[in-house]
Amino acid sequence: MKIAILPGDGIGTEIVAQAVRVLGALDLRFETETALVGGAAYDAHGHPLPEATLKLAQGADAVLFGAVGDWKYDKLERALRPEQAILGLRKSLGLFANFRPAICYEQLTHASSLKPELVAGLDILIIRELTGDIYFGQPRGRRIATDGHFPGAEEAFDTMRYSRPEIERIAHVAFQAARKRKASGSEGRVTSVDKANVLETFQFWKDVVSEVGLQYPDIALDHMYVDNAAMQLVKAPKRFDVVVTGNMFGDILSDEASMLTGSIGMLPSASLNSSNQGLYEPSHGSAPDIAGKGIANPLATILSAAMMLRFSLNQEASALRIEAAVQKVLAQGLRTADIYSEGTTRVSTREMGDAVVKAL
Ligand code: IPM
Ligand code: MG
């Protein structure tokens, strides 16, 4: 099992270090190799996704990724910005299926900004298409400006597009995920989120998802406009089971959903291609404002490592062990700053890692 470790920028290095310690505490043997990515790679090699880093990722069974980005790169031309590293990895590894579960742990019900009864027991799965949509439309890379900004320009535009095969494959992923969840007690529902009332791309999306849905008579399918979905997520989040949507809407809705769980610092994610090679990263960003302070929450990354064991490395038992260890440290009352509340014990990034290793 070969794992490429790409910590990236900001808190990325701190949180990935804890996830690597947790992996090391399992009785499994991995081959790991670490490389620079994002702003760190730009500083060292002049590019956010150097050839060597891309090769390492392509040759690995899985990539454990931290986060990229820092305001200090905002003035760079777009192609050299740290974010291009993650977009480039997604595209070149074909990681089209992004799983972003939003689970509210019992002990964190009160850390959510919503009323506890709205989020208690919440367990929903957002499936975001990750390699199409407006993120990868034309005229990407054919910009007039070279410094990433448009002084004096009269307009700028991006184009939104999806092809039938792109929608079909993500729809299948969603229906299959709903089926799997149904087997363990979920409702068996897919909610496809679109903006078919305004955008051609998403009328097409809706039509194709409906067609695919006919092959899954055991799974309920409903369609929801994205604005309504944003509202329903904070009004009655438990009405959802599996949500499937495009790249852009999925980006926004998954950030929103993360807050239902108490902290974005708790949310893991998996991005898979058709051969189950995957990139695993916390749903949150590089948080440069708290980098180096030892206060970041490593649990999203640790839980991402569990997803990696499950989806790409076929080690379900170890994945469950990590998840149980995380439950245990939460039950012990240990909290990083983002999930701290009165009566709990505040710990640092490293102490949280220590606790998970000990719980294992
Ligand atoms: C995410 C992030 C990325 C995205 C950025 C860093 C390019 O927000 O993974 O959700 O927009 O996809
Ligand atoms: Mg995002």
mmCIF file of C-alpha atoms and ligand atoms in Angstrom:
data_model
loop_
_atom_site.group_PDB
_atom_site.id
_atom_site.type_symbol
_atom_site.label_atom_id
_atom_site.label_comp_id
_atom_site.label_asym_id
_atom_site.label_seq_id
_atom_site.Cartn_x
_atom_site.Cartn_y
_atom_site.Cartn_z
ATOM 1 C CA MET A 1 0.000 0.000 0.000
ATOM 2 C CA LYS A 2 1.631 3.144 -1.192
ATOM 3 C CA ILE A 3 0.490 6.473 0.207
ATOM 4 C CA ALA A 4 1.602 9.853 -1.089
ATOM 5 C CA ILE A 5 1.630 12.388 1.742
ATOM 6 C CA LEU A 6 1.040 15.967 0.587
ATOM 7 C CA PRO A 7 0.721 18.256 3.631
ATOM 8 C CA GLY A 8 0.640 21.556 1.694
ATOM 9 C CA ASP A 9 0.314 24.940 3.366
ATOM 10 C CA GLY A 10 -0.859 26.600 6.572
ATOM 11 C CA ILE A 11 -2.227 24.165 9.117
ATOM 12 C CA GLY A 12 -1.826 21.376 6.497
ATOM 13 C CA THR A 13 1.533 20.263 7.854
ATOM 14 C CA GLU A 14 0.344 20.158 11.475
ATOM 15 C CA ILE A 15 -2.822 18.182 10.885
ATOM 16 C CA VAL A 16 -1.322 15.740 8.387
ATOM 17 C CA ALA A 17 1.481 14.988 10.849
ATOM 18 C CA GLN A 18 -1.116 13.789 13.368
ATOM 19 C CA ALA A 19 -2.923 11.657 10.779
ATOM 20 C CA VAL A 20 0.382 10.049 9.811
ATOM 21 C CA ARG A 21 1.057 9.217 13.461
ATOM 22 C CA VAL A 22 -2.364 7.618 13.711
ATOM 23 C CA LEU A 23 -1.701 5.515 10.597
ATOM 24 C CA GLY A 24 1.640 4.509 12.058
ATOM 25 C CA ALA A 25 -0.068 3.255 15.207
ATOM 26 C CA LEU A 26 -2.060 0.665 13.243
ATOM 27 C CA ASP A 27 -0.642 -2.775 12.714
ATOM 28 C CA LEU A 28 -0.426 -2.244 8.975
ATOM 29 C CA ARG A 29 2.542 -1.697 6.725
ATOM 30 C CA PHE A 30 2.528 1.251 4.358
ATOM 31 C CA GLU A 31 5.042 2.706 2.034
ATOM 32 C CA THR A 32 4.808 6.486 2.381
ATOM 33 C CA GLU A 33 6.510 9.319 0.580
ATOM 34 C CA THR A 34 6.048 13.001 1.296
ATOM 35 C CA ALA A 35 6.180 15.842 -1.231
ATOM 36 C CA LEU A 36 5.577 19.570 -1.421
ATOM 37 C CA VAL A 37 2.360 20.913 -2.862
ATOM 38 C CA GLY A 38 0.613 24.283 -3.102
ATOM 39 C CA GLY A 39 2.305 27.451 -1.932
ATOM 40 C CA ALA A 40 5.089 25.447 -0.290
ATOM 41 C CA ALA A 41 5.898 23.861 -3.663
ATOM 42 C CA TYR A 42 5.679 27.222 -5.408
ATOM 43 C CA ASP A 43 8.174 28.692 -2.943
ATOM 44 C CA ALA A 44 10.609 25.819 -3.440
ATOM 45 C CA HIS A 45 10.132 25.001 -7.128
ATOM 46 C CA GLY A 46 8.164 27.846 -8.708
ATOM 47 C CA HIS A 47 5.061 25.700 -9.310
ATOM 48 C CA PRO A 48 2.204 24.615 -6.989
ATOM 49 C CA LEU A 49 2.084 21.121 -8.498
ATOM 50 C CA PRO A 50 5.609 20.153 -9.549
ATOM 51 C CA GLU A 51 6.024 17.238 -11.944
ATOM 52 C CA ALA A 52 7.609 15.083 -9.201
ATOM 53 C CA THR A 53 4.641 15.636 -6.863
ATOM 54 C CA LEU A 54 2.150 14.774 -9.602
ATOM 55 C CA LYS A 55 4.113 11.612 -10.504
ATOM 56 C CA LEU A 56 4.224 10.549 -6.866
ATOM 57 C CA ALA A 57 0.451 11.018 -6.560
ATOM 58 C CA GLN A 58 -0.229 9.148 -9.794
ATOM 59 C CA GLY A 59 1.901 6.218 -8.698
ATOM 60 C CA ALA A 60 0.321 5.883 -5.244
ATOM 61 C CA ASP A 61 -2.759 3.917 -4.194
ATOM 62 C CA ALA A 62 -3.914 6.924 -2.246
ATOM 63 C CA VAL A 63 -2.986 10.506 -1.496
ATOM 64 C CA LEU A 64 -3.305 11.989 1.979
ATOM 65 C CA PHE A 65 -3.638 15.715 1.452
ATOM 66 C CA GLY A 66 -3.613 18.572 3.956
ATOM 67 C CA ALA A 67 -4.664 21.924 2.538
ATOM 68 C CA VAL A 68 -3.306 24.590 0.220
ATOM 69 C CA GLY A 69 -3.479 28.354 -0.015
ATOM 70 C CA ASP A 70 -2.374 31.557 1.603
ATOM 71 C CA TRP A 71 -3.352 35.161 0.989
ATOM 72 C CA LYS A 72 0.229 35.978 0.171
ATOM 73 C CA TYR A 73 -0.230 34.227 -3.207
ATOM 74 C CA ASP A 74 -3.315 36.242 -4.212
ATOM 75 C CA LYS A 75 -1.324 38.402 -6.563
ATOM 76 C CA LEU A 76 0.096 35.484 -8.549
ATOM 77 C CA GLU A 77 -1.299 34.633 -11.955
ATOM 78 C CA ARG A 78 -4.048 32.060 -11.568
ATOM 79 C CA ALA A 79 -2.090 29.127 -13.011
ATOM 80 C CA LEU A 80 0.521 29.460 -10.257
ATOM 81 C CA ARG A 81 -1.797 29.880 -7.298
ATOM 82 C CA PRO A 82 -1.735 27.148 -4.633
ATOM 83 C CA GLU A 83 -5.370 26.160 -5.365
ATOM 84 C CA GLN A 84 -4.290 25.023 -8.825
ATOM 85 C CA ALA A 85 -2.447 22.133 -7.170
ATOM 86 C CA ILE A 86 -5.608 20.538 -5.825
ATOM 87 C CA LEU A 87 -7.552 21.268 -9.009
ATOM 88 C CA GLY A 88 -4.693 19.801 -11.072
ATOM 89 C CA LEU A 89 -4.514 16.671 -8.915
ATOM 90 C CA ARG A 90 -8.275 16.143 -9.143
ATOM 91 C CA LYS A 91 -8.260 16.560 -12.904
ATOM 92 C CA SER A 92 -5.158 14.555 -13.740
ATOM 93 C CA LEU A 93 -6.057 11.648 -11.457
ATOM 94 C CA GLY A 94 -9.654 11.762 -12.703
ATOM 95 C CA LEU A 95 -11.023 12.122 -9.155
ATOM 96 C CA PHE A 96 -14.571 12.905 -10.180
ATOM 97 C CA ALA A 97 -16.456 11.644 -7.135
ATOM 98 C CA ASN A 98 -16.116 13.691 -3.971
ATOM 99 C CA PHE A 99 -17.668 12.262 -0.803
ATOM 100 C CA ARG A 100 -18.301 14.799 1.930
ATOM 101 C CA PRO A 101 -20.173 13.214 4.806
ATOM 102 C CA ALA A 102 -21.689 15.509 7.408
ATOM 103 C CA ILE A 103 -22.098 13.569 10.605
ATOM 104 C CA CYS A 104 -23.005 15.205 13.883
ATOM 105 C CA TYR A 105 -21.248 13.372 16.690
ATOM 106 C CA GLU A 106 -23.393 13.005 19.761
ATOM 107 C CA GLN A 107 -20.897 14.874 21.936
ATOM 108 C CA LEU A 108 -20.789 17.836 19.551
ATOM 109 C CA THR A 109 -24.517 18.402 19.199
ATOM 110 C CA HIS A 110 -24.098 21.602 21.193
ATOM 111 C CA ALA A 111 -21.148 22.866 19.151
ATOM 112 C CA SER A 112 -23.402 23.383 16.140
ATOM 113 C CA SER A 113 -24.812 26.840 15.575
ATOM 114 C CA LEU A 114 -28.206 25.206 15.000
ATOM 115 C CA LYS A 115 -30.572 24.038 17.716
ATOM 116 C CA PRO A 116 -29.429 20.649 19.047
ATOM 117 C CA GLU A 117 -32.680 18.907 18.090
ATOM 118 C CA LEU A 118 -32.175 19.899 14.451
ATOM 119 C CA VAL A 119 -28.747 18.266 14.189
ATOM 120 C CA ALA A 120 -28.787 15.470 16.789
ATOM 121 C CA GLY A 121 -28.116 12.213 14.979
ATOM 122 C CA LEU A 122 -27.491 13.943 11.652
ATOM 123 C CA ASP A 123 -25.802 11.677 9.106
ATOM 124 C CA ILE A 124 -25.946 12.905 5.536
ATOM 125 C CA LEU A 125 -23.621 12.427 2.599
ATOM 126 C CA ILE A 126 -22.925 15.113 0.051
ATOM 127 C CA ILE A 127 -21.571 13.774 -3.208
ATOM 128 C CA ARG A 128 -19.987 16.522 -5.231
ATOM 129 C CA GLU A 129 -18.949 16.085 -8.861
ATOM 130 C CA LEU A 130 -15.357 17.246 -8.890
ATOM 131 C CA THR A 131 -13.845 17.439 -12.366
ATOM 132 C CA GLY A 132 -16.428 19.290 -14.456
ATOM 133 C CA ASP A 133 -18.811 22.249 -14.237
ATOM 134 C CA ILE A 134 -17.766 25.889 -14.240
ATOM 135 C CA TYR A 135 -14.519 24.953 -12.464
ATOM 136 C CA PHE A 136 -13.182 23.383 -15.649
ATOM 137 C CA GLY A 137 -15.126 25.205 -18.362
ATOM 138 C CA GLN A 138 -13.705 27.395 -21.074
ATOM 139 C CA PRO A 139 -12.025 29.850 -21.287
ATOM 140 C CA ARG A 140 -10.013 28.584 -18.392
ATOM 141 C CA GLY A 141 -6.381 29.506 -18.905
ATOM 142 C CA ARG A 142 -7.172 31.886 -21.779
ATOM 143 C CA ARG A 143 -7.417 35.003 -19.715
ATOM 144 C CA ILE A 144 -6.550 38.452 -20.886
ATOM 145 C CA ALA A 145 -4.810 39.374 -17.684
ATOM 146 C CA THR A 146 -1.580 37.717 -16.655
ATOM 147 C CA ASP A 147 -1.314 38.710 -13.025
ATOM 148 C CA GLY A 148 -4.610 37.121 -12.059
ATOM 149 C CA HIS A 149 -6.430 40.432 -11.956
ATOM 150 C CA PHE A 150 -8.141 42.549 -14.574
ATOM 151 C CA PRO A 151 -7.211 46.194 -14.277
ATOM 152 C CA GLY A 152 -9.222 48.138 -16.823
ATOM 153 C CA ALA A 153 -10.946 45.031 -18.255
ATOM 154 C CA GLU A 154 -14.589 45.389 -19.279
ATOM 155 C CA GLU A 155 -15.685 41.850 -18.536
ATOM 156 C CA ALA A 156 -14.603 38.430 -17.386
ATOM 157 C CA PHE A 157 -16.421 35.135 -17.859
ATOM 158 C CA ASP A 158 -16.406 31.448 -17.079
ATOM 159 C CA THR A 159 -18.518 28.798 -18.732
ATOM 160 C CA MET A 160 -20.555 26.061 -17.113
ATOM 161 C CA ARG A 161 -20.773 22.715 -18.824
ATOM 162 C CA TYR A 162 -21.475 19.045 -18.161
ATOM 163 C CA SER A 163 -21.436 16.112 -20.549
ATOM 164 C CA ARG A 164 -23.819 13.162 -20.333
ATOM 165 C CA PRO A 165 -21.124 10.638 -19.264
ATOM 166 C CA GLU A 166 -19.903 12.988 -16.543
ATOM 167 C CA ILE A 167 -23.393 13.254 -15.073
ATOM 168 C CA GLU A 168 -24.174 9.572 -15.510
ATOM 169 C CA ARG A 169 -21.121 8.363 -13.640
ATOM 170 C CA ILE A 170 -21.607 10.654 -10.642
ATOM 171 C CA ALA A 171 -25.310 9.760 -10.547
ATOM 172 C CA HIS A 172 -24.415 6.065 -10.404
ATOM 173 C CA VAL A 173 -22.000 6.774 -7.545
ATOM 174 C CA ALA A 174 -24.780 8.555 -5.649
ATOM 175 C CA PHE A 175 -27.411 5.851 -6.166
ATOM 176 C CA GLN A 176 -24.966 3.138 -5.203
ATOM 177 C CA ALA A 177 -23.947 5.041 -2.080
ATOM 178 C CA ALA A 178 -27.626 5.467 -1.157
ATOM 179 C CA ARG A 179 -28.159 1.734 -1.641
ATOM 180 C CA LYS A 180 -25.224 0.907 0.592
ATOM 181 C CA ARG A 181 -26.438 3.303 3.278
ATOM 182 C CA LYS A 182 -29.953 1.878 3.013
ATOM 183 C CA ALA A 183 -28.568 -1.551 3.839
ATOM 184 C CA SER A 184 -27.406 -0.110 7.149
ATOM 185 C CA GLY A 185 -30.623 1.672 8.012
ATOM 186 C CA SER A 186 -30.721 4.946 6.050
ATOM 187 C CA GLU A 187 -33.761 6.038 4.121
ATOM 188 C CA GLY A 188 -32.440 5.226 0.647
ATOM 189 C CA ARG A 189 -32.962 8.628 -0.909
ATOM 190 C CA VAL A 190 -30.958 10.687 -3.374
ATOM 191 C CA THR A 191 -31.619 14.403 -3.587
ATOM 192 C CA SER A 192 -30.192 15.858 -6.782
ATOM 193 C CA VAL A 193 -29.492 19.569 -6.435
ATOM 194 C CA ASP A 194 -29.668 21.764 -9.535
ATOM 195 C CA LYS A 195 -30.685 25.163 -10.859
ATOM 196 C CA ALA A 196 -32.799 23.818 -13.702
ATOM 197 C CA ASN A 197 -35.160 26.785 -13.498
ATOM 198 C CA VAL A 198 -32.426 29.057 -14.843
ATOM 199 C CA LEU A 199 -29.451 27.110 -16.227
ATOM 200 C CA GLU A 200 -29.435 24.792 -19.266
ATOM 201 C CA THR A 201 -26.507 22.865 -17.796
ATOM 202 C CA PHE A 202 -28.602 21.957 -14.796
ATOM 203 C CA GLN A 203 -31.779 21.142 -16.712
ATOM 204 C CA PHE A 204 -29.603 18.630 -18.520
ATOM 205 C CA TRP A 205 -28.160 17.464 -15.196
ATOM 206 C CA LYS A 206 -31.663 16.900 -13.831
ATOM 207 C CA ASP A 207 -32.789 14.971 -16.926
ATOM 208 C CA VAL A 208 -29.753 12.688 -16.919
ATOM 209 C CA VAL A 209 -29.925 12.002 -13.165
ATOM 210 C CA SER A 210 -33.618 11.104 -13.579
ATOM 211 C CA GLU A 211 -32.764 8.668 -16.377
ATOM 212 C CA VAL A 212 -30.075 6.984 -14.295
ATOM 213 C CA GLY A 213 -32.513 6.864 -11.381
ATOM 214 C CA LEU A 214 -34.774 4.500 -13.328
ATOM 215 C CA GLN A 215 -32.124 1.834 -12.840
ATOM 216 C CA TYR A 216 -32.463 2.167 -9.048
ATOM 217 C CA PRO A 217 -36.155 1.567 -8.286
ATOM 218 C CA ASP A 218 -35.280 0.814 -4.653
ATOM 219 C CA ILE A 219 -33.915 4.338 -4.129
ATOM 220 C CA ALA A 220 -36.144 7.411 -3.903
ATOM 221 C CA LEU A 221 -35.049 10.363 -6.020
ATOM 222 C CA ASP A 222 -36.029 13.955 -5.550
ATOM 223 C CA HIS A 223 -34.814 17.153 -7.165
ATOM 224 C CA MET A 224 -34.232 20.423 -5.422
ATOM 225 C CA TYR A 225 -33.104 23.851 -6.580
ATOM 226 C CA VAL A 226 -29.836 24.849 -5.018
ATOM 227 C CA ASP A 227 -31.219 27.929 -3.279
ATOM 228 C CA ASN A 228 -33.930 25.854 -1.657
ATOM 229 C CA ALA A 229 -31.369 23.164 -0.764
ATOM 230 C CA ALA A 230 -29.257 25.793 0.993
ATOM 231 C CA MET A 231 -32.314 26.768 3.010
ATOM 232 C CA GLN A 232 -33.453 23.198 3.757
ATOM 233 C CA LEU A 233 -29.961 22.328 4.996
ATOM 234 C CA VAL A 234 -30.344 24.740 7.888
ATOM 235 C CA LYS A 235 -34.085 24.315 8.304
ATOM 236 C CA ALA A 236 -34.409 20.533 8.384
ATOM 237 C CA PRO A 237 -31.054 18.930 7.557
ATOM 238 C CA LYS A 238 -32.184 15.465 8.610
ATOM 239 C CA ARG A 239 -34.610 15.330 5.673
ATOM 240 C CA PHE A 240 -31.565 14.555 3.465
ATOM 241 C CA ASP A 241 -29.830 11.228 2.994
ATOM 242 C CA VAL A 242 -27.522 11.397 -0.051
ATOM 243 C CA VAL A 243 -27.222 14.732 -1.861
ATOM 244 C CA VAL A 244 -25.670 14.726 -5.326
ATOM 245 C CA THR A 245 -24.717 17.912 -7.109
ATOM 246 C CA GLY A 246 -22.252 19.643 -9.405
ATOM 247 C CA ASN A 247 -18.823 20.960 -8.598
ATOM 248 C CA MET A 248 -19.769 24.547 -7.774
ATOM 249 C CA PHE A 249 -22.972 23.926 -5.822
ATOM 250 C CA GLY A 250 -21.261 21.050 -4.019
ATOM 251 C CA ASP A 251 -18.428 23.316 -2.958
ATOM 252 C CA ILE A 252 -20.850 25.746 -1.370
ATOM 253 C CA LEU A 253 -23.330 23.281 0.131
ATOM 254 C CA SER A 254 -20.600 21.145 1.681
ATOM 255 C CA ASP A 255 -19.186 24.141 3.550
ATOM 256 C CA GLU A 256 -22.676 24.938 4.742
ATOM 257 C CA ALA A 257 -23.305 21.343 5.801
ATOM 258 C CA SER A 258 -20.057 21.245 7.720
ATOM 259 C CA MET A 259 -21.363 23.771 10.213
ATOM 260 C CA LEU A 260 -24.275 21.507 11.057
ATOM 261 C CA THR A 261 -21.755 19.152 12.585
ATOM 262 C CA GLY A 262 -20.296 21.717 14.945
ATOM 263 C CA SER A 263 -17.053 22.466 13.157
ATOM 264 C CA ILE A 264 -15.596 22.270 9.709
ATOM 265 C CA GLY A 265 -12.596 20.868 11.582
ATOM 266 C CA MET A 266 -14.481 17.578 11.927
ATOM 267 C CA LEU A 267 -15.289 16.866 8.285
ATOM 268 C CA PRO A 268 -13.254 14.415 6.233
ATOM 269 C CA SER A 269 -13.556 13.942 2.499
ATOM 270 C CA ALA A 270 -12.653 11.432 -0.160
ATOM 271 C CA SER A 271 -12.195 12.065 -3.867
ATOM 272 C CA LEU A 272 -12.219 8.928 -5.967
ATOM 273 C CA ASN A 273 -11.638 7.951 -9.562
ATOM 274 C CA SER A 274 -13.140 4.981 -11.363
ATOM 275 C CA SER A 275 -10.445 2.607 -10.116
ATOM 276 C CA ASN A 276 -10.870 3.639 -6.456
ATOM 277 C CA GLN A 277 -7.597 5.465 -6.351
ATOM 278 C CA GLY A 278 -8.315 8.370 -4.071
ATOM 279 C CA LEU A 279 -7.254 11.637 -2.573
ATOM 280 C CA TYR A 280 -8.245 12.194 1.048
ATOM 281 C CA GLU A 281 -8.350 15.594 2.628
ATOM 282 C CA PRO A 282 -10.164 17.503 5.327
ATOM 283 C CA SER A 283 -13.032 19.576 3.933
ATOM 284 C CA HIS A 284 -11.550 22.719 5.443
ATOM 285 C CA GLY A 285 -8.820 24.937 4.091
ATOM 286 C CA SER A 286 -5.286 25.901 5.118
ATOM 287 C CA ALA A 287 -6.373 28.484 7.725
ATOM 288 C CA PRO A 288 -3.180 30.583 7.519
ATOM 289 C CA ASP A 289 -4.451 32.755 10.381
ATOM 290 C CA ILE A 290 -3.992 29.933 12.888
ATOM 291 C CA ALA A 291 -1.093 28.099 11.213
ATOM 292 C CA GLY A 292 1.841 27.235 13.440
ATOM 293 C CA LYS A 293 -0.095 27.865 16.642
ATOM 294 C CA GLY A 294 -0.783 24.206 17.363
ATOM 295 C CA ILE A 295 -4.501 24.821 17.784
ATOM 296 C CA ALA A 296 -5.910 23.350 14.554
ATOM 297 C CA ASN A 297 -8.247 20.386 14.806
ATOM 298 C CA PRO A 298 -6.588 17.301 13.265
ATOM 299 C CA LEU A 299 -9.724 15.144 13.467
ATOM 300 C CA ALA A 300 -10.979 15.879 9.940
ATOM 301 C CA THR A 301 -7.638 14.709 8.561
ATOM 302 C CA ILE A 302 -7.515 11.698 10.858
ATOM 303 C CA LEU A 303 -11.043 10.771 9.739
ATOM 304 C CA SER A 304 -9.938 11.300 6.132
ATOM 305 C CA ALA A 305 -7.200 8.738 6.733
ATOM 306 C CA ALA A 306 -9.933 6.357 7.913
ATOM 307 C CA MET A 307 -11.827 6.954 4.668
ATOM 308 C CA MET A 308 -8.599 6.227 2.789
ATOM 309 C CA LEU A 309 -8.259 2.871 4.527
ATOM 310 C CA ARG A 310 -11.863 2.059 3.677
ATOM 311 C CA PHE A 311 -12.150 3.198 0.066
ATOM 312 C CA SER A 312 -8.697 2.865 -1.471
ATOM 313 C CA LEU A 313 -6.775 0.427 0.718
ATOM 314 C CA ASN A 314 -9.518 -2.060 1.512
ATOM 315 C CA GLN A 315 -8.861 -1.987 5.264
ATOM 316 C CA GLU A 316 -12.353 -1.557 6.662
ATOM 317 C CA ALA A 317 -11.441 -2.918 10.100
ATOM 318 C CA SER A 318 -8.693 -0.325 10.562
ATOM 319 C CA ALA A 319 -10.993 2.436 9.313
ATOM 320 C CA LEU A 320 -13.538 1.461 11.962
ATOM 321 C CA ARG A 321 -10.824 1.406 14.610
ATOM 322 C CA ILE A 322 -9.823 4.987 13.826
ATOM 323 C CA GLU A 323 -13.426 6.156 13.821
ATOM 324 C CA ALA A 324 -14.040 4.469 17.158
ATOM 325 C CA ALA A 325 -10.874 6.068 18.570
ATOM 326 C CA VAL A 326 -12.117 9.509 17.502
ATOM 327 C CA GLN A 327 -15.469 8.837 19.178
ATOM 328 C CA LYS A 328 -13.605 7.829 22.282
ATOM 329 C CA VAL A 329 -11.496 10.992 22.579
ATOM 330 C CA LEU A 330 -14.631 13.068 22.075
ATOM 331 C CA ALA A 331 -16.353 11.070 24.791
ATOM 332 C CA GLN A 332 -13.336 11.749 27.028
ATOM 333 C CA GLY A 333 -14.160 15.425 26.628
ATOM 334 C CA LEU A 334 -11.038 16.399 24.686
ATOM 335 C CA ARG A 335 -11.580 19.371 22.368
ATOM 336 C CA THR A 336 -9.462 21.572 20.155
ATOM 337 C CA ALA A 337 -10.356 25.274 20.203
ATOM 338 C CA ASP A 338 -12.888 25.082 17.356
ATOM 339 C CA ILE A 339 -15.099 22.582 19.196
ATOM 340 C CA TYR A 340 -14.348 23.671 22.750
ATOM 341 C CA SER A 341 -17.235 24.374 25.077
ATOM 342 C CA GLU A 342 -17.469 24.863 28.819
ATOM 343 C CA GLY A 343 -16.864 21.736 30.831
ATOM 344 C CA THR A 344 -14.633 20.094 28.216
ATOM 345 C CA THR A 345 -10.841 19.891 28.128
ATOM 346 C CA ARG A 346 -9.025 22.066 25.651
ATOM 347 C CA VAL A 347 -6.135 20.346 23.874
ATOM 348 C CA SER A 348 -3.611 21.236 21.185
ATOM 349 C CA THR A 349 -3.323 19.696 17.739
ATOM 350 C CA ARG A 350 -0.618 17.350 18.929
ATOM 351 C CA GLU A 351 -2.381 16.401 22.146
ATOM 352 C CA MET A 352 -5.443 15.488 20.111
ATOM 353 C CA GLY A 353 -3.227 13.272 17.930
ATOM 354 C CA ASP A 354 -1.707 11.725 21.076
ATOM 355 C CA ALA A 355 -5.172 10.978 22.434
ATOM 356 C CA VAL A 356 -6.332 9.266 19.249
ATOM 357 C CA VAL A 357 -3.152 7.153 19.131
ATOM 358 C CA LYS A 358 -3.686 6.195 22.759
ATOM 359 C CA ALA A 359 -7.340 5.370 22.147
ATOM 360 C CA LEU A 360 -6.301 3.075 19.282
HETATM 361 C C1 IPM B 1 -12.668 22.703 -1.612
HETATM 362 C C2 IPM B 1 -11.936 24.002 -1.797
HETATM 363 C C3 IPM B 1 -11.366 24.041 -3.205
HETATM 364 C C4 IPM B 1 -12.544 24.014 -4.161
HETATM 365 C C5 IPM B 1 -10.425 25.225 -3.496
HETATM 366 C C6 IPM B 1 -9.283 25.273 -2.531
HETATM 367 C C7 IPM B 1 -9.924 25.184 -4.903
HETATM 368 O O1 IPM B 1 -12.756 25.084 -1.524
HETATM 369 O O2 IPM B 1 -12.054 21.640 -1.752
HETATM 370 O O3 IPM B 1 -13.868 22.747 -1.313
HETATM 371 O O4 IPM B 1 -13.127 25.066 -4.460
HETATM 372 O O5 IPM B 1 -12.876 22.937 -4.625
HETATM 373 MG MG MG B 2 -14.666 24.527 -0.744
#
